[in-house]
Coordinates of C-alpha atoms and ligand atoms in Angstrom, one line a residue:
M113 CA 56.4 125.0 25.0
A114 CA 59.3 124.9 22.6
A115 CA 62.7 123.9 23.9
K116 CA 65.2 126.4 25.2
I117 CA 68.1 126.6 22.8
I118 CA 71.6 126.1 24.4
D119 CA 73.8 128.6 22.6
G120 CA 77.3 127.0 22.5
K121 CA 78.7 129.9 20.6
A122 CA 77.7 132.5 23.1
L123 CA 78.9 130.4 26.0
S124 CA 82.2 129.9 24.2
V125 CA 82.7 133.6 24.0
V126 CA 82.2 134.0 27.7
I127 CA 84.5 131.1 28.7
Q128 CA 87.2 132.0 26.1
S129 CA 87.3 135.5 27.6
E130 CA 87.8 133.9 31.1
L131 CA 90.6 131.8 29.7
A132 CA 92.2 135.0 28.1
T133 CA 92.2 136.6 31.5
D134 CA 93.9 133.5 33.0
A135 CA 96.4 133.4 30.2
A136 CA 97.3 137.1 30.7
L137 CA 97.8 136.4 34.4
M138 CA 100.1 133.5 33.6
L139 CA 102.1 135.7 31.2
K140 CA 102.5 138.3 34.0
E141 CA 103.5 135.8 36.6
T142 CA 105.7 133.5 34.6
G143 CA 106.7 135.5 31.5
S144 CA 105.3 132.8 29.2
R145 CA 101.9 132.2 27.5
P146 CA 100.1 128.9 27.3
G147 CA 101.1 127.3 24.0
L148 CA 99.4 124.8 21.7
A149 CA 101.1 123.0 18.8
A150 CA 98.8 121.5 16.2
V151 CA 100.0 118.9 13.8
L152 CA 98.1 118.5 10.5
V153 CA 99.1 115.7 8.1
G154 CA 97.7 115.9 4.6
D155 CA 95.0 118.1 3.1
N156 CA 91.7 116.9 4.4
P157 CA 89.5 120.0 3.9
A158 CA 87.5 119.6 7.1
S159 CA 90.6 119.1 9.2
Q160 CA 92.1 122.3 7.7
V161 CA 89.0 124.2 8.8
Y162 CA 89.1 122.7 12.3
V163 CA 92.8 123.5 12.8
R164 CA 92.4 127.0 11.5
N165 CA 89.5 127.6 13.9
K166 CA 91.6 126.2 16.8
Q167 CA 94.5 128.5 15.9
K168 CA 92.2 131.6 15.6
A169 CA 90.8 130.9 19.1
C170 CA 94.3 130.6 20.6
E171 CA 95.4 133.8 19.1
K172 CA 92.3 135.7 20.3
A173 CA 92.8 134.4 23.8
G174 CA 96.5 135.4 23.9
F175 CA 97.8 131.8 23.7
A176 CA 100.9 130.9 21.6
S177 CA 100.1 128.6 18.8
W178 CA 102.1 126.8 16.1
L179 CA 100.9 124.8 13.1
H180 CA 103.0 122.0 11.8
K181 CA 101.7 121.1 8.3
L182 CA 103.1 117.9 7.0
D183 CA 102.7 116.3 3.6
A184 CA 100.1 113.5 3.2
N185 CA 102.8 110.9 2.6
T186 CA 104.9 111.9 5.7
S187 CA 106.5 108.8 7.2
Q188 CA 105.7 107.5 10.6
G189 CA 109.3 108.0 11.7
D190 CA 109.3 111.7 10.7
L191 CA 106.0 112.3 12.5
L192 CA 107.3 110.5 15.6
K193 CA 110.4 112.7 15.4
L194 CA 108.3 115.9 15.3
I195 CA 106.2 114.7 18.3
A196 CA 109.4 113.9 20.3
S197 CA 110.7 117.4 19.6
L198 CA 107.4 119.0 20.7
N199 CA 107.4 116.8 23.8
N200 CA 110.8 118.3 24.7
D201 CA 109.9 122.0 23.8
P202 CA 109.1 123.9 27.1
K203 CA 107.2 126.6 25.2
V204 CA 104.7 123.9 23.9
H205 CA 102.2 122.9 26.7
G206 CA 99.7 121.1 24.5
I207 CA 100.1 118.9 21.4
L208 CA 97.1 118.2 19.1
V209 CA 97.4 115.7 16.3
Q210 CA 94.5 116.4 14.1
L211 CA 92.5 113.2 13.2
P212 CA 91.9 111.4 11.0
L213 CA 95.5 110.7 10.0
P214 CA 96.3 109.2 6.5
K215 CA 95.8 105.4 6.4
H216 CA 99.5 104.5 6.3
L217 CA 100.0 106.0 9.8
D218 CA 99.3 104.0 13.0
T219 CA 97.0 106.4 14.8
E220 CA 97.3 104.7 18.2
L221 CA 101.1 104.6 18.1
I222 CA 101.2 108.3 17.2
L223 CA 98.7 109.4 19.9
D224 CA 100.5 107.3 22.5
A225 CA 103.8 109.1 21.6
V226 CA 102.4 112.4 22.9
T227 CA 103.6 112.9 26.4
P228 CA 100.6 112.6 28.8
L229 CA 100.9 116.0 30.4
K230 CA 100.7 117.6 26.9
D231 CA 97.9 115.3 25.7
V232 CA 95.3 118.2 25.4
D233 CA 93.0 116.0 23.4
G234 CA 92.8 113.6 26.4
F235 CA 92.8 110.6 24.1
G236 CA 95.9 108.9 25.4
P237 CA 95.8 105.9 27.8
E238 CA 97.1 107.7 30.8
N239 CA 94.5 110.5 30.8
L240 CA 91.7 108.1 29.9
G241 CA 92.9 105.7 32.6
L242 CA 92.9 108.5 35.2
L243 CA 89.3 109.4 34.2
T244 CA 88.3 105.8 34.4
S245 CA 89.8 105.4 37.9
G246 CA 88.0 108.5 39.2
R247 CA 91.0 110.9 39.0
P248 CA 90.1 113.0 36.0
R249 CA 93.0 115.2 34.6
L250 CA 93.0 116.3 31.0
L251 CA 89.5 115.4 29.7
P252 CA 88.5 114.8 26.0
C253 CA 87.3 118.2 24.8
T254 CA 84.0 117.4 23.2
P255 CA 82.4 115.5 26.2
H256 CA 83.9 118.0 28.6
G257 CA 82.3 120.8 26.6
V258 CA 78.9 119.0 26.8
L259 CA 79.3 118.8 30.6
I260 CA 80.1 122.5 30.9
M261 CA 77.1 123.4 28.7
L262 CA 74.8 121.5 31.0
Q263 CA 76.3 122.9 34.1
R264 CA 76.4 126.6 33.0
N265 CA 72.8 126.3 31.9
N266 CA 71.9 125.0 35.4
I267 CA 70.6 121.8 34.1
P268 CA 70.4 119.2 36.9
I269 CA 72.5 116.1 36.2
S270 CA 72.8 114.3 39.5
G271 CA 70.5 111.2 39.6
K272 CA 69.2 111.9 36.1
H273 CA 69.2 109.2 33.4
V274 CA 71.6 110.2 30.6
V275 CA 71.5 108.1 27.4
V276 CA 74.6 108.5 25.2
L277 CA 74.3 107.4 21.6
G278 CA 77.7 106.3 20.4
R279 CA 80.7 104.6 22.0
S280 CA 83.7 106.3 20.4
T281 CA 86.9 106.9 22.3
I282 CA 86.6 110.6 21.4
V283 CA 83.0 111.2 22.6
G284 CA 80.7 108.4 23.7
K285 CA 82.9 106.4 26.1
P286 CA 84.5 109.4 27.9
M287 CA 81.1 111.2 27.9
G288 CA 79.7 108.2 30.0
L289 CA 82.8 108.2 32.3
I290 CA 82.6 112.0 32.9
L291 CA 78.9 111.8 33.8
L292 CA 79.6 108.9 36.2
Q293 CA 82.2 110.8 38.3
N294 CA 81.5 111.3 42.0
G295 CA 79.9 114.7 42.3
I296 CA 78.3 114.6 38.9
D297 CA 76.4 111.4 39.6
A298 CA 74.3 110.7 36.5
T299 CA 72.9 107.3 35.8
V300 CA 74.4 106.5 32.4
T301 CA 73.3 104.2 29.5
I302 CA 75.6 104.0 26.5
C303 CA 73.9 102.8 23.3
H304 CA 75.5 101.9 19.9
S305 CA 74.8 100.4 16.5
K306 CA 74.1 97.0 18.0
T307 CA 71.7 98.1 20.8
A308 CA 68.3 96.4 20.7
N309 CA 65.1 98.3 21.3
L310 CA 66.9 101.6 21.0
K311 CA 63.8 103.8 21.0
E312 CA 62.6 102.3 24.3
I313 CA 65.9 103.3 25.9
T314 CA 66.2 106.8 24.4
R315 CA 62.6 107.6 25.5
Q316 CA 63.7 107.0 29.1
A317 CA 66.4 109.7 28.8
D318 CA 66.2 112.9 30.9
I319 CA 69.3 113.9 28.9
L320 CA 70.0 112.5 25.5
V321 CA 73.5 112.9 23.9
A322 CA 73.7 112.0 20.3
A323 CA 77.2 111.2 18.9
I324 CA 76.7 108.6 16.2
G325 CA 77.6 110.6 13.1
R326 CA 74.4 109.9 11.1
P327 CA 72.4 112.9 9.9
H328 CA 68.9 113.3 11.6
F329 CA 69.2 109.9 13.3
V330 CA 67.3 111.0 16.4
T331 CA 63.6 111.5 15.5
P332 CA 60.9 113.0 17.6
D333 CA 59.4 109.6 18.6
M334 CA 62.8 108.7 20.3
V335 CA 62.7 111.7 22.7
K336 CA 60.7 112.0 26.0
P337 CA 58.8 115.3 26.2
G338 CA 60.8 117.9 28.1
A339 CA 64.1 116.0 27.7
V340 CA 67.5 117.8 27.2
V341 CA 68.8 116.9 23.7
I342 CA 72.5 117.4 23.1
D343 CA 73.6 117.0 19.4
V344 CA 77.3 116.2 19.0
G345 CA 77.0 115.3 15.3
I346 CA 78.4 117.4 12.5
N347 CA 77.4 115.8 9.1
R348 CA 77.7 117.5 5.7
L349 CA 74.8 116.7 3.4
D350 CA 75.2 116.3 -0.4
D351 CA 73.9 119.9 -0.8
G352 CA 76.7 121.2 1.4
K353 CA 74.5 121.9 4.4
L354 CA 75.8 121.0 7.9
V355 CA 73.4 119.1 10.1
G356 CA 73.6 117.2 13.4
D357 CA 72.6 113.7 14.4
V358 CA 69.2 115.1 15.6
D359 CA 66.1 116.1 13.7
Y360 CA 66.3 119.5 15.2
D361 CA 63.1 121.0 13.7
G362 CA 61.0 118.0 14.6
I363 CA 62.3 117.8 18.2
L364 CA 62.4 121.5 19.0
P365 CA 58.6 121.8 19.9
N366 CA 58.6 119.1 22.6
A367 CA 62.1 119.0 24.1
G368 CA 63.2 120.9 27.3
F369 CA 66.5 122.1 25.9
I370 CA 68.3 121.5 22.6
T371 CA 71.6 122.4 21.1
P372 CA 71.8 123.6 17.5
V373 CA 74.2 122.5 14.7
P374 CA 76.2 124.6 14.0
G375 CA 76.6 126.8 17.0
G376 CA 76.1 124.2 19.8
V377 CA 78.7 121.6 20.9
G378 CA 81.2 122.5 18.1
P379 CA 82.5 125.8 19.5
M380 CA 82.6 124.3 23.0
T381 CA 85.1 121.6 21.8
I382 CA 87.6 124.4 20.8
T383 CA 86.9 126.2 24.1
M384 CA 87.8 123.1 26.1
L385 CA 90.9 122.6 24.1
L386 CA 92.1 126.1 25.3
H387 CA 91.0 125.1 28.8
N388 CA 93.2 122.0 28.6
T389 CA 96.2 123.9 27.2
L390 CA 96.1 126.3 30.1
L391 CA 95.6 123.4 32.6
A392 CA 98.5 121.5 30.9
A393 CA 100.7 124.5 31.3
K394 CA 99.9 124.7 35.0
L395 CA 100.4 120.9 35.5
Q396 CA 103.8 121.1 33.7
S397 CA 105.0 124.1 35.9
K398 CA 104.0 122.1 39.0
S399 CA 105.8 119.0 37.9
K400 CA 109.1 120.8 37.3
Ligands
LIG1779 N1 89.1 115.1 14.6 C1 87.8 115.2 14.9 N2 87.6 115.6 16.2 C2 88.8 115.7 16.7 C3 89.3 116.2 18.0 O1 88.6 116.4 18.9 N3 90.7 116.2 18.1 C4 91.5 115.8 17.1 N4 92.8 115.8 17.4 N5 91.1 115.5 15.9 C5 89.8 115.4 15.7

C-alpha cells in the first residue's frame, strides 16, 4: 500500500491558528503582541523569500514583526549594534538572524550576541546546552517541527529506531537530541558523509529523517518497507524545480508515511518559529 502523505502545510494552518488564538489572548491580558524581529543582511534571493514568508505568517497570526534589511557589506560592528538594540527592546521577543550571512561576518559571534531568551532559532549555546542537558527550552525550529509532525500524526516514537542523515547544528544534531529526551525515548543513530555502510543502517530505520542537502540522495533500496520517511531537504535543480533529499516517487509505494517537498517540513519550520516567539514572550514576562 502506498505511503500516507504527511501534509505539513495543512498541519501548519491548524497550529498557526492555535498560535493566533494564544497571541490574541496575550494581547488581551498584557496589551502587547508577541513580536519577532528578522535581520536580513545582503540580497540572497532564497533568504529574501524565507524572510518574507516568516513575516507573512507573523502578520496572519496577529504577531508584531519587523524586518531589518542591511546592506551586503554591513560591518560586524554595525550588525552587533543592531542586535544589542533589539536585545534591549521590550517589544521584540524574538530575534532571527537569517543565515547564511555574508562571508566577512563571523556567524558564531553574531548568533552568540542574541540574548538567549530571544534566541527563537534555538541555535545559541545556552538553548542548545539546555536541550543537551535534558532541560529543553527554545528548540531549533526545523527539528521541532519534525517532532510535532510525527506526534500530531500519531506516529509512535518511543523505542523506535530513528536514523538521522546529517549532523548540522540547525537540523541533524538537535534532531537527535530532541528524539532522545525523556518522554520521547527514541533510539537514535546519526549518520553523515563519513558514515560507513550507510544503506545497512538506513534500512534499519523505523523513522528516517533526511537532512543532508543533496537532491534525491535517499533511494528506495535505503528504506525499510513501511518506514516513516521525513524529508528536510530543499534543493533547487538547474531547471528551477524544488526537490528534497528523498526520491519521493520511488519511495512512495513502499513507505508507511512520507513528507512531500514542498509542503512538508518547510511550512512547519515557520510555524515553530511563531511557537518560539510566543514562548519567548512568555519566558520574558516571567523573568521580569
Ligand atoms: N537559513 C536556513 N534555515 C534557517 C533557519 O532555520 N534559521 C535562520 N535564521 N536561517 C536559516
